[in-house]
Amino acid sequence: MASYFGFATPVDIDIRLVGEEERKTVEVKQDKERKETCPVYYDGESVTGQVTVRVRDGKKLQHDGIKIEFVGSIELFYDRGNHSEFLSMAQELAAPGEMRQAQTFDFNFKNVEKQYESYQGINVKLRYYIRVTISRRLADVVREKELWVHSYRMPPDSNNSIKMEVGIEDCLHIEFEYNKSKYHLKDVIVGKIYFLLVRIKIKHMELSIIRRETTGAAPNQYNESETITKFEIMDGAPVRGETIPIRLFLGGFELTPTFRDVNKKFSTRYYLNLVLVDEENRRYFKQQEITIFRIPEN
């Protein structure tokens, strides 16, 4: 409740981060109307800055201490009251006392391990933020400032191509091949589709990327799938021996890396979904998981 009383208290809190203007930023949707611009930090980086507390209208502020925390938490939207904090560091800025004028405090969370990447999904949000708390007898005054964390991964040693077959006995036999199974966020998916046997009339074929978010643990597990992009790769009937090339640039889509069992709370996985539709609008599809990872930007 503390933050709701912020407007009624005779104090303003301003949190500034060192070098914030030079950092890359991301826009994070806070609610339907509001977006917040967050500076991007990386694993192992220090988080330093200043907190300025201003007393309003020349009033004095009696407090029971001022502290600052650096917090990493996972919020499941269907369990809003229960936030799981996987990282919590605290520093005392001021001992209990009285304030009559503005004061500025330095803070430094040195070489902070940020083991997970920030993520905002359908049912879950993993966030990092700085929280300043002025302890007061009636109601604490709390101010938060959000950070966004990106995690780099080394390109995988092995990155095998994907080869799969789709078949309906004596009617249809297709082989498809993608150049690799692991892609970075700005990569290109290159592939081919071979028609080995075609005895049904295919009207068109489409390829989509599906993001599947899994939250919670059984029996209270939620799965949400969303189609990131869908495009037609063939219109009209193919013939036996035909080959269709695929080239899909990932850089234009809002993708995140693949997350697997983050803090035993959620996973986010990506799938390539190939769909064939025949003249009677029957759909045949084959899904294949791909891994997406982040590499340093040039």
Phi, psi and omega in degrees: 000337191310314187295335180292338180271359185307319184291337185270356184263149184276046185208145173244141178240128180238124180251122178240137178256140179294130177072018185298325184294330183274349185280152169298147179233158171230149176266125183244128180284120180268320174204191186301323186263336196242133172242147179239137177269122185244137175287146182265131176238164181236162179304135176088349179283145173284150176243108184234157179174199181224147174243125176249126178249120181247131177273132184275148169054030177067012179283163175260154181239117175268128182219163180255028179117150178237130179228158176234141180231148169249120191236138168242124184220157175244125180246122175265125190293335179273359180225056194300326183285350190242091179266135181259113180268117179261351178215131178208117177233142184225147173224142177273130179264324181209141175283164179307142181175207185228139177241134178241347180213172183298141176227143179243134182239136174273148173222155180208110171261106194274133173045053187289129174283118179243088194287340181242156175274146175298147183205135173235112184245202181282316184242004186209149175223127173253119186227153172241138179205160174259135181233122175255130181235122170261112183283129177225160186296318184273306182209131178294151171257125185234135173229137180240151174224126186273141171242160176238132184248131172250141179241127176271148173234143176293142176304140184296146178296312180251136181216079187287151174288162179253125174235128181216159178238143173239133183209146167237125190309127177062009181240315189210134175216115182234141170245138171228152188221129173249147190295333177204174183249350181232130186227145172273170191297338181248020186282177176235128175272120179245133182204177178217149174237127181250132175261110182266329180210126181225104178239006172241153184275109180269130184274309174201172183222140180226155178237134178227156172253127182244133174256127180242119181254126178244125180236152178076185180233153180302144002277356182264059182252137181242134176242129176232129177245140174225144179271117181284316176206154177215130177216153183277129179253355178199137177231119182110171187277128175279162175242162181302136179090354182285147177236133179244124179278151177234135174216115185231116180273121184279340187300338183275359185248155178275086181254157171243167170296164171290133176242130180240114172053056182289115179052029182058028183243322183202161174224148174228120184234156181240144181225142168268126184241115180259125183236130174248137180239127180266181186292342176263016178061026171279143184247134176239129181218159179220132184245142181221128179285139170238157178254133179244136182221163182256133174243159179302141179274144181290000000 
